[in-house]
Coordinates of C-alpha atoms in Angstrom, one line a residue:
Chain A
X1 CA 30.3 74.1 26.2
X2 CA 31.4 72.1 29.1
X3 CA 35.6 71.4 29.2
X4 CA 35.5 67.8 30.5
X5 CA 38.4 66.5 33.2
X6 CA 40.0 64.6 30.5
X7 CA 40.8 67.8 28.1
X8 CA 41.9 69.5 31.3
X9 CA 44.3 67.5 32.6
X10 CA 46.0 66.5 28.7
X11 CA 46.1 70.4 28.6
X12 CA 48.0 70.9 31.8
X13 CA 50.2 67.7 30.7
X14 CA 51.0 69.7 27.7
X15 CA 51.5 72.9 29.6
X16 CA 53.5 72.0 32.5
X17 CA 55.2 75.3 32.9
X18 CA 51.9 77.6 32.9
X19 CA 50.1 75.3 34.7
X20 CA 53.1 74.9 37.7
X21 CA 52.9 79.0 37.0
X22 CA 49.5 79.7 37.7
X23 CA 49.7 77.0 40.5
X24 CA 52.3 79.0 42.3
X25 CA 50.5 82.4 41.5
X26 CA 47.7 81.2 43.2
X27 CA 48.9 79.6 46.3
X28 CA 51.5 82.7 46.6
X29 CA 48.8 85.2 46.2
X30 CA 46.8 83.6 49.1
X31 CA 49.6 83.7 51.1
X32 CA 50.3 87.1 50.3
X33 CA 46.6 87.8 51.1
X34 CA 46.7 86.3 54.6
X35 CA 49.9 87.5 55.5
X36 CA 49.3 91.0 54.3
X37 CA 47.2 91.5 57.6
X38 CA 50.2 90.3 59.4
X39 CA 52.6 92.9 58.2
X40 CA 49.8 95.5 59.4
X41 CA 49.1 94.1 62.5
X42 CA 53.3 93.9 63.1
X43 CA 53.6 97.6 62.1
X44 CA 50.8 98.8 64.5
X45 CA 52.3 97.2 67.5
X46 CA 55.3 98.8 66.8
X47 CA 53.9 102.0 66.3
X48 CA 52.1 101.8 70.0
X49 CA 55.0 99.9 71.4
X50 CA 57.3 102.7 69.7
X51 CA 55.4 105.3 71.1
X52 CA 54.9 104.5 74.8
X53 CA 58.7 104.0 74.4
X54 CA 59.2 107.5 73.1
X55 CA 56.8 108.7 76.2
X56 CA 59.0 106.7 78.9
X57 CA 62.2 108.2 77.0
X58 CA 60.9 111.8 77.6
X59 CA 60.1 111.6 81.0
X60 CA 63.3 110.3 81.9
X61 CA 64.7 113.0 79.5
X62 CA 62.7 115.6 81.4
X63 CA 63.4 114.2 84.8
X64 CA 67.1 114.8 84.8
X65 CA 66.8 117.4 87.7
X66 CA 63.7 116.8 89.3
X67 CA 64.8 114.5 91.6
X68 CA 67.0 117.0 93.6
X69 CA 64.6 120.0 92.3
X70 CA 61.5 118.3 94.6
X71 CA 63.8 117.4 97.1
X72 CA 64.7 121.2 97.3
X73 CA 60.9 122.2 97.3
X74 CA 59.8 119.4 99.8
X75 CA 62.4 120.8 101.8
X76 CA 61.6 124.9 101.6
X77 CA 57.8 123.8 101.9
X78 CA 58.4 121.9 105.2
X79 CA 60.6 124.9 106.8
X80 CA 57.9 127.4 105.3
X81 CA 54.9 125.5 106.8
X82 CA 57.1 125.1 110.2
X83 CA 57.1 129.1 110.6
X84 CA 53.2 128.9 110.1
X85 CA 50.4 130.0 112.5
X86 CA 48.5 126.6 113.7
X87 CA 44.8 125.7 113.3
X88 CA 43.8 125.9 116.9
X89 CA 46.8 127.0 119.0
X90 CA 45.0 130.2 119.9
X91 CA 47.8 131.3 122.4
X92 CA 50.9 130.6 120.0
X93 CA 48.7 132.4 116.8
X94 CA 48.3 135.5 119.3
X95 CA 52.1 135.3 120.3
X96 CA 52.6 136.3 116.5
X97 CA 51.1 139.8 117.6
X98 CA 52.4 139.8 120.7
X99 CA 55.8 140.1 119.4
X100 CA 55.1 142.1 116.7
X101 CA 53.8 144.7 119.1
X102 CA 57.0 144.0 120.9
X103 CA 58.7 144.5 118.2
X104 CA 57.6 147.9 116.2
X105 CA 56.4 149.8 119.7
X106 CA 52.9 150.4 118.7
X107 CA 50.2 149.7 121.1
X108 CA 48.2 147.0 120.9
X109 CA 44.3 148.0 121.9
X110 CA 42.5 144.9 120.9
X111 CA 42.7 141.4 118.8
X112 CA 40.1 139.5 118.3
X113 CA 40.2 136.4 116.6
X114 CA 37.5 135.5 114.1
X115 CA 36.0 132.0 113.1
X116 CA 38.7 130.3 111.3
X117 CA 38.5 129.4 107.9
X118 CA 39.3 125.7 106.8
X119 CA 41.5 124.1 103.7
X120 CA 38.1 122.4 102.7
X121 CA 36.0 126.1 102.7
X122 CA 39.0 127.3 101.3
X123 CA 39.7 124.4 98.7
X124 CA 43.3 124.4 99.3
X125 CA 45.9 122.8 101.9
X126 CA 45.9 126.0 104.5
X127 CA 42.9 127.3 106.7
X128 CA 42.9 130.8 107.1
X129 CA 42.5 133.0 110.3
X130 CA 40.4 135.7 110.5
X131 CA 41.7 138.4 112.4
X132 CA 40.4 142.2 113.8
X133 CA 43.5 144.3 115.6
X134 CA 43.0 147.4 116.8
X135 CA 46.9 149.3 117.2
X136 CA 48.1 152.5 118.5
X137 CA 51.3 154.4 117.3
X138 CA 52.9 157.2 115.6
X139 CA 52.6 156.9 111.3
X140 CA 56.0 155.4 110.7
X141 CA 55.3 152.6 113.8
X142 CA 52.3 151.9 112.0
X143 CA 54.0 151.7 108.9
X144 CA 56.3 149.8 110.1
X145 CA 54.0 147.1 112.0
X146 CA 51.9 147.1 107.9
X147 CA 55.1 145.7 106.5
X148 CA 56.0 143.4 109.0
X149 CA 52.4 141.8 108.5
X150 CA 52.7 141.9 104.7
X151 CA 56.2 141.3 104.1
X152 CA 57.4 139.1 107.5
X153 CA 57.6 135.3 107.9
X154 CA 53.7 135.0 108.3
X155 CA 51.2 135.3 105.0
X156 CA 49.0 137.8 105.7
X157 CA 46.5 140.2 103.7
X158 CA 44.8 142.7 104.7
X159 CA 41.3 142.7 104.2
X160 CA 40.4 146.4 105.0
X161 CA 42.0 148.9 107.3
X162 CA 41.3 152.1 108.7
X163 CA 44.0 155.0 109.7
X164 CA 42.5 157.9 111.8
X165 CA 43.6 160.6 114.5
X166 CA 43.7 158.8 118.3
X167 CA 41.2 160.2 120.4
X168 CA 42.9 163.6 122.6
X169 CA 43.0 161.3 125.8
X170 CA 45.3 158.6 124.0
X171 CA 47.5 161.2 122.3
X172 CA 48.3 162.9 125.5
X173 CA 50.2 160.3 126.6
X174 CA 52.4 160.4 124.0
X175 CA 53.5 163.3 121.4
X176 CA 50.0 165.4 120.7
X177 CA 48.3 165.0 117.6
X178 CA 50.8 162.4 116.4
X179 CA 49.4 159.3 118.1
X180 CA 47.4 157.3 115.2
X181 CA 45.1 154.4 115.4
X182 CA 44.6 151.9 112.6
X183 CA 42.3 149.0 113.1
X184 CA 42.6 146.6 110.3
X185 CA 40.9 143.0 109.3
X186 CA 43.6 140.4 107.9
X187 CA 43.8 137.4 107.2
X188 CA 46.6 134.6 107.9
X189 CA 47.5 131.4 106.3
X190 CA 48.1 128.5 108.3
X191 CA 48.5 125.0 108.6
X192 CA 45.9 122.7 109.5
Chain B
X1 CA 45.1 79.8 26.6
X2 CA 45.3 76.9 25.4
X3 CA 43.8 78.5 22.1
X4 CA 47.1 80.7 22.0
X5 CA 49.0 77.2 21.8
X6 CA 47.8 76.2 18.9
X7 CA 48.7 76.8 15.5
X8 CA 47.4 79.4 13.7
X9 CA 47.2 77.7 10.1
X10 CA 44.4 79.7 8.8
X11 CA 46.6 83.3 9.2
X12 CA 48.9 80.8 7.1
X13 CA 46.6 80.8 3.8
X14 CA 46.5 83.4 1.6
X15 CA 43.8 86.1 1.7
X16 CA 42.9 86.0 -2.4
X17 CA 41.7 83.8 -4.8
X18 CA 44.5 81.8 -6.1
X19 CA 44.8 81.7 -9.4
X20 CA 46.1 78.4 -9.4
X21 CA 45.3 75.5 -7.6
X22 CA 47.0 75.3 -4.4
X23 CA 48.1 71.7 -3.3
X24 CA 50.2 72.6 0.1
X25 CA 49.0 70.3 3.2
X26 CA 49.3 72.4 6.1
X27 CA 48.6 70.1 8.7
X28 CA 51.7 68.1 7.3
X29 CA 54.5 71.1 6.5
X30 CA 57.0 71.7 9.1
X31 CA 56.7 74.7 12.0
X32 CA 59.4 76.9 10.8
X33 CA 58.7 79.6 13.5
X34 CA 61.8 80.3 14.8
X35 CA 60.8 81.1 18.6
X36 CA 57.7 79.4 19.6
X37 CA 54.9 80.8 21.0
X38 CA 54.8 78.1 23.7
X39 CA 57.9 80.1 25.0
X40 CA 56.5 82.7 25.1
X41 CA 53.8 81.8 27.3
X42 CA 55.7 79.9 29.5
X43 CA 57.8 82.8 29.8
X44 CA 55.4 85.1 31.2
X45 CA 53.9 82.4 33.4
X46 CA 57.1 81.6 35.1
X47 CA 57.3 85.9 35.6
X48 CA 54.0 86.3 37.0
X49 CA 54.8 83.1 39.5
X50 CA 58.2 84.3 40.0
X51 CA 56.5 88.1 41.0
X52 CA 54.2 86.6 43.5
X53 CA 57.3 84.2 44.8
X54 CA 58.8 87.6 45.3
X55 CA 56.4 89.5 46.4
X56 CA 55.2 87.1 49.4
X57 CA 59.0 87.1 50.2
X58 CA 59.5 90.4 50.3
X59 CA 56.3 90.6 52.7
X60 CA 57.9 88.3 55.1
X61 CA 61.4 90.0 55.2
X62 CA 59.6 93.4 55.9
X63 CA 57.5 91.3 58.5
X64 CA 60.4 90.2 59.9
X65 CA 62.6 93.5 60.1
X66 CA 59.1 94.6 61.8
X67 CA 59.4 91.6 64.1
X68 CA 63.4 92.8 65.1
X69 CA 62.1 96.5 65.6
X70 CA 59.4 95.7 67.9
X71 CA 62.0 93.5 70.0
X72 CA 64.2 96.3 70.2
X73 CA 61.8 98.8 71.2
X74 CA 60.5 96.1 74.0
X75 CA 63.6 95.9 75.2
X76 CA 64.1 100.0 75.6
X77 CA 60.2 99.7 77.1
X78 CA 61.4 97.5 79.6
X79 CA 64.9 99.3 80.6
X80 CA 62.8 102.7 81.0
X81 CA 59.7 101.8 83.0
X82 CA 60.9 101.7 86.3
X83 CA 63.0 104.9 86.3
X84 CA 60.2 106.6 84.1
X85 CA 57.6 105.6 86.9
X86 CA 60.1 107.0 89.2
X87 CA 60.0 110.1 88.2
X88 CA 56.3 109.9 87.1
X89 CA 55.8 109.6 91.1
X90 CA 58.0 111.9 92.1
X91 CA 56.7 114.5 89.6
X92 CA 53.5 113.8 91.3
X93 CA 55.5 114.9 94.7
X94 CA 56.6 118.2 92.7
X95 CA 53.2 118.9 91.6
X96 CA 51.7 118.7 95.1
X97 CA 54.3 120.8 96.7
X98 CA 53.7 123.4 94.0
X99 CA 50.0 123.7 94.7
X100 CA 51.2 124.5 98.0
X101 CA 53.9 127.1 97.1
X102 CA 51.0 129.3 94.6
X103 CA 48.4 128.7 97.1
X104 CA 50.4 130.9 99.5
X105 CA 51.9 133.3 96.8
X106 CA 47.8 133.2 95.2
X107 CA 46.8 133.9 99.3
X108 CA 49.1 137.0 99.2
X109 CA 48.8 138.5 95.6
X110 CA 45.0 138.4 95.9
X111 CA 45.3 141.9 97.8
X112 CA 47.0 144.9 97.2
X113 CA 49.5 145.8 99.7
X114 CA 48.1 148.6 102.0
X115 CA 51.8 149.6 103.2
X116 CA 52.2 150.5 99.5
X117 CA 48.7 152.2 99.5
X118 CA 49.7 154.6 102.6
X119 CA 53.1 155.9 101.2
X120 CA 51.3 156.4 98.0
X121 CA 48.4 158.2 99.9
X122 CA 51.5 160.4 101.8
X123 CA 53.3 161.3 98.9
X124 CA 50.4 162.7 96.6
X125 CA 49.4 164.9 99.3
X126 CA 49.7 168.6 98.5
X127 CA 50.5 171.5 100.5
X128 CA 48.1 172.7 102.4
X129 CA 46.1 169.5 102.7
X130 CA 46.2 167.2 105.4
X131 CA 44.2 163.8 105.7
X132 CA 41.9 162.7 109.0
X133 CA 40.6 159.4 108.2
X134 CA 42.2 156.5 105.5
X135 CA 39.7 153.9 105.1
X136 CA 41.0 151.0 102.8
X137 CA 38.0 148.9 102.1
X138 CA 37.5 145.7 99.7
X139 CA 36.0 148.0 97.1
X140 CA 37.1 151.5 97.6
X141 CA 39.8 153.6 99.9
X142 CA 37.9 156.5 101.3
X143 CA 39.8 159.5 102.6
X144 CA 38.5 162.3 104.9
X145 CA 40.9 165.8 105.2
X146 CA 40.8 169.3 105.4
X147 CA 41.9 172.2 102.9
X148 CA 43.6 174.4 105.2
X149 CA 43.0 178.3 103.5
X150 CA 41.3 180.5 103.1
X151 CA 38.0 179.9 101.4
X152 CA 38.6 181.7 97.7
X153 CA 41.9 179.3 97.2
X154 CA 39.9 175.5 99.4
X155 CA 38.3 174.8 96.3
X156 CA 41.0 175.2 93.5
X157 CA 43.5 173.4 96.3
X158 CA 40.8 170.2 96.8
X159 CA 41.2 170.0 92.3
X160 CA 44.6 170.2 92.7
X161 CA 44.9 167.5 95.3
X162 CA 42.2 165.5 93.3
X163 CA 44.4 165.9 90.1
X164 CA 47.4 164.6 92.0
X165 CA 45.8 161.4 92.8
X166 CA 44.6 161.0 89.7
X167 CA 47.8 161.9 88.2
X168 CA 49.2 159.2 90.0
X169 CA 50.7 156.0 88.3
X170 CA 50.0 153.5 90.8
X171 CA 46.3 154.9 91.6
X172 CA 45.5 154.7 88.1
X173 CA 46.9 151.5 88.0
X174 CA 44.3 150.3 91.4
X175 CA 41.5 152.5 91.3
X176 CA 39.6 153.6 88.2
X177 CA 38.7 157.1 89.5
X178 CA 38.6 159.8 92.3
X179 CA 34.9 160.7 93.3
X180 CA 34.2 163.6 95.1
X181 CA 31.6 162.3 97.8
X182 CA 31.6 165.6 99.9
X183 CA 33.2 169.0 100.8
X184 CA 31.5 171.4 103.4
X185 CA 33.0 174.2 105.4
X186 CA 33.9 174.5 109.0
X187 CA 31.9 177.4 110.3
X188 CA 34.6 177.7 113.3
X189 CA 38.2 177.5 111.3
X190 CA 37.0 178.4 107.7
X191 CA 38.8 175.4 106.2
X192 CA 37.3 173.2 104.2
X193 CA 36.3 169.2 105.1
X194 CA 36.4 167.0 102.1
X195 CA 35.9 163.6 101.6
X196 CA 37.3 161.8 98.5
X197 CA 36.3 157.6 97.3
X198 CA 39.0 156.2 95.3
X199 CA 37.0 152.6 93.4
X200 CA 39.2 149.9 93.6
X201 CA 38.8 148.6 89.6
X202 CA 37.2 145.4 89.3
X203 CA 36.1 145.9 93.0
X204 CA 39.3 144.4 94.5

C-alpha cells in the first residue's frame, strides 16, 4: 500500500504545523547528535587542561620555601664536602691522623692506607678510604682518639678494632701496665 | 497521523439497531467539537520541536560555558609554567643534595659506634674481673679477661659478669647473646682466663 508523492505533499499542505514540527525535530536532533560529541570532547580537555593546572598550582604551592631551603643545603653540602678527605691526596688524607695524633697524645705505630673504594663500587657520590691504624695510649687517650674519629669533622666507621695490653717493652716507657694498643680498620668518606 | 485528523464518523452512529429509520447525513452535519483534534496535534508537534529547539540550545550554552572554563584554566596554565618548572628544577637540585646529605648519615649509621661499645664494655665489668683483649669484629665483639679469686668463687664471678652483660640494655639491644667460648685456669696465679663472644644480631 504504496503512499504516492501527491497524497504526501496535500497531507503536509494540510498539516503545516506537524509537518514544520517534525521537520525541526529532526534537523534539531541531528544537531544535537553531532554536537553531543562536542560537549564531551570540550569537557575532557578541560578535565586534562584543569588537571595539569591543579599539578602546576601545587608545585608552586609546595615550593614556597624551597628556593631558600636548597640554597641553604647547597650551601652546608659544599662547606661539608670542603672539610672532606680527597680521592688521591695521600699526604693531606694522612695529615687527618697526623693531627689527630697530635691532638689526643696517643702514639701513632702504623697507618696504612688500603685500596680506595670509588663512588661507582660504592653507587653513591663519595669514594671511601680504607684504612688500618695501629695507636698507642692510655684507655681514656684511646677513648678519646674513638670519638674524634666517629664524632669529628671527618665520616668515619669503624670496621673492626681491637683493644689489648701493650707489650712490657712499650709500657715501660710510659706508666706500667696502663699503656694500651688498639689497632682498628675504618673507613672514611671522601670526595672524589 | 494523518488517520488521527480525520473524522471519526463511525464512533458518531449509534451502536443498536434503530428502531426507526435514521435519515441524518453525516458527511453533511456540522463539526460541533468544540476543540479540534487538529489542535491537538499540532500542539504536541510544536512541544516536541520546541524540546529539541531547547535541548540543542541548552547543549551549546553548556558547550560554551565549557569553552570559557577551558580559557580560563589556559590562562592559569600559562601564568604557572614557568615558575612551576622553576621549582620543578630546583627541586631536582634539592633532591640531589639530599642523596648526598643520607649518603653520608647512611655511611655513618651503617655501624655501631665502638666508643659507645667500650664504655659499655667498662661499665658492666664487675669486681674482681678485668678484661685483656676487646676485639670488635663485623660479626661479634670477643673479649678475653681474667677472674681474679680464688678458684671456689672464679666460676660463680665469670656467671655474674656474664649476667651483667646480658643484663645490659644496650647489649641486648646489639648483640643477641653472650657465648661462653672458653674458661681455663692459670696453673701459676690460680685465676681463671675466660673468653666470652658477644653476636652482633643480624651479623652487623
Amino acid at each position: 500500500m504504496a503512499i504516492s508523492n501527491e497524497k504526501v505533499l496535500e497531507a503536509v499542505k494540510k498539516n503545516k504545523v506537524v509537518s514544520v514540527s517534525i521537520a525541526c525535530v529532526i534537523v534539531f536532533g541531528l544537531a544535537a547528535m553531532i554536537r553531543w560529541s562536542a560537549v564531551e570532547d570540550a569537557q575532557s580537555e578541560l578535565d586534562a587542561i584543569s588537571t595539569e593546572a591543579a599539578r602546576y598550582a601545587n608545585n608552586l604551592r609546595n615550593a614556597s620555601q624551597l628556593t631558600a631551603d636548597q640554597a641553604l643545603l647547597a650551601k652546608r653540602t659544599s662547606e661539608i664536602e670542603a672539610r672532606m678527605l680527597k680521592v688521591g691526596a695521600l699526604m693531606e688524607n694522612q695529615q687527618f691522623f697526623f693531627d689527630l695524633e697530635k691532638n689526643t697524645g696517643v702514639k701513632l705505630v702504623e697507618l696504612r692506607p688500603g685500596s680506595e673504594i670509588l663512588p661507582a663500587a660504592r653507587k653513591g657520590f663519595y669514594a671511601a678510604l680504607p684504612y688500618s691504624l695501629t695507636v698507642t695510649g692510655t684507655y681514656p687517650q684511646l677513648l678519646t682518639i674513638i670519638r674524634r674519629l666517629e664524632n669529628g669533622q671527618q665520616f668515619v666507621r669503624v670496621l673492626s678494632s681491637k683493644l689489648y695490653p701493650a707489650p712490657l717493652e712499650a709500657s715501660a716507657r710510659g706508666d706500667a701496665g696502663s699503656i694500651l694498643v688498639l689497632t682498628m680498620d675504618l673507613e672514611v668518606l671522601a670526595r672524589p | 497521523m494523518l488517520s488521527l485528523l480525520k473524522k471519526k464518523n463511525d464512533a458518531t452512529q449509534p451502536q443498536f439497531a434503530a428502531w426507526h429509520p435514521n435519515f441524518r447525513n453525516y458527511e453533511r452535519l456540522p463539526d460541533v467539537k468544540t476543540v479540534r483534534t487538529a489542535f491537538f496535534a499540532n500542539t504536541v508537534a510544536v512541544a516536541v520541536a520546541l524540546s529539541a529547539v531547547l535541548w540543542v540550545a541548552y547543549q551549546e550554552y553548556t558547550c560554551s560555558l565549557v569553552r570559557g572554563d577551558i580559557a580560563i584554566a589556559r590562562a592559569e596554565l600559562s601564568r604557572d609554567k614557568g615558575p612551576s618548572d622553576q621549582a620543578v628544577a630546583v627541586f631536582k637540585k634539592f633532591q640531589a643534595d639530599e642523596k648526598k646529605v643520607r649518603e653520608m648519615s647512611a655511611f655513618v649509621a651503617s655501624k655501631p659506634s665502638v666508643s659507645a661499645m667500650y664504655i659499655t664494655l667498662g661499665s658492666t665489668l664487675v669486681e674482681q674481673v678485668s678484661l685483656t683483649h676487646i676485639e670488635i669484629a663485623p660479626t661479634q665483639i670477643g673479649l678475653r679477661g681474667v677472674v681474679h679469686g680464688s678458684s671456689d668463687v672464679a666460676s660463680s664471678i665469670a656467671s655474674t659478669y656474664i649476667d651483667a652483660l646480658k643484663a645490659d640494655a644496650s647489649i641486648s639491644q646489639l648483640c643477641s647473646g653472650v657465648t661462653q667460648v672458653n674458661a681455663t685456669r692459670n696453673p701459676q696465679t690460680g685465676w681463671l682466663n675466660i673468653e666470652l663472644a658477644l653476636r652482633f644480631k643480624g651479623g652487623k
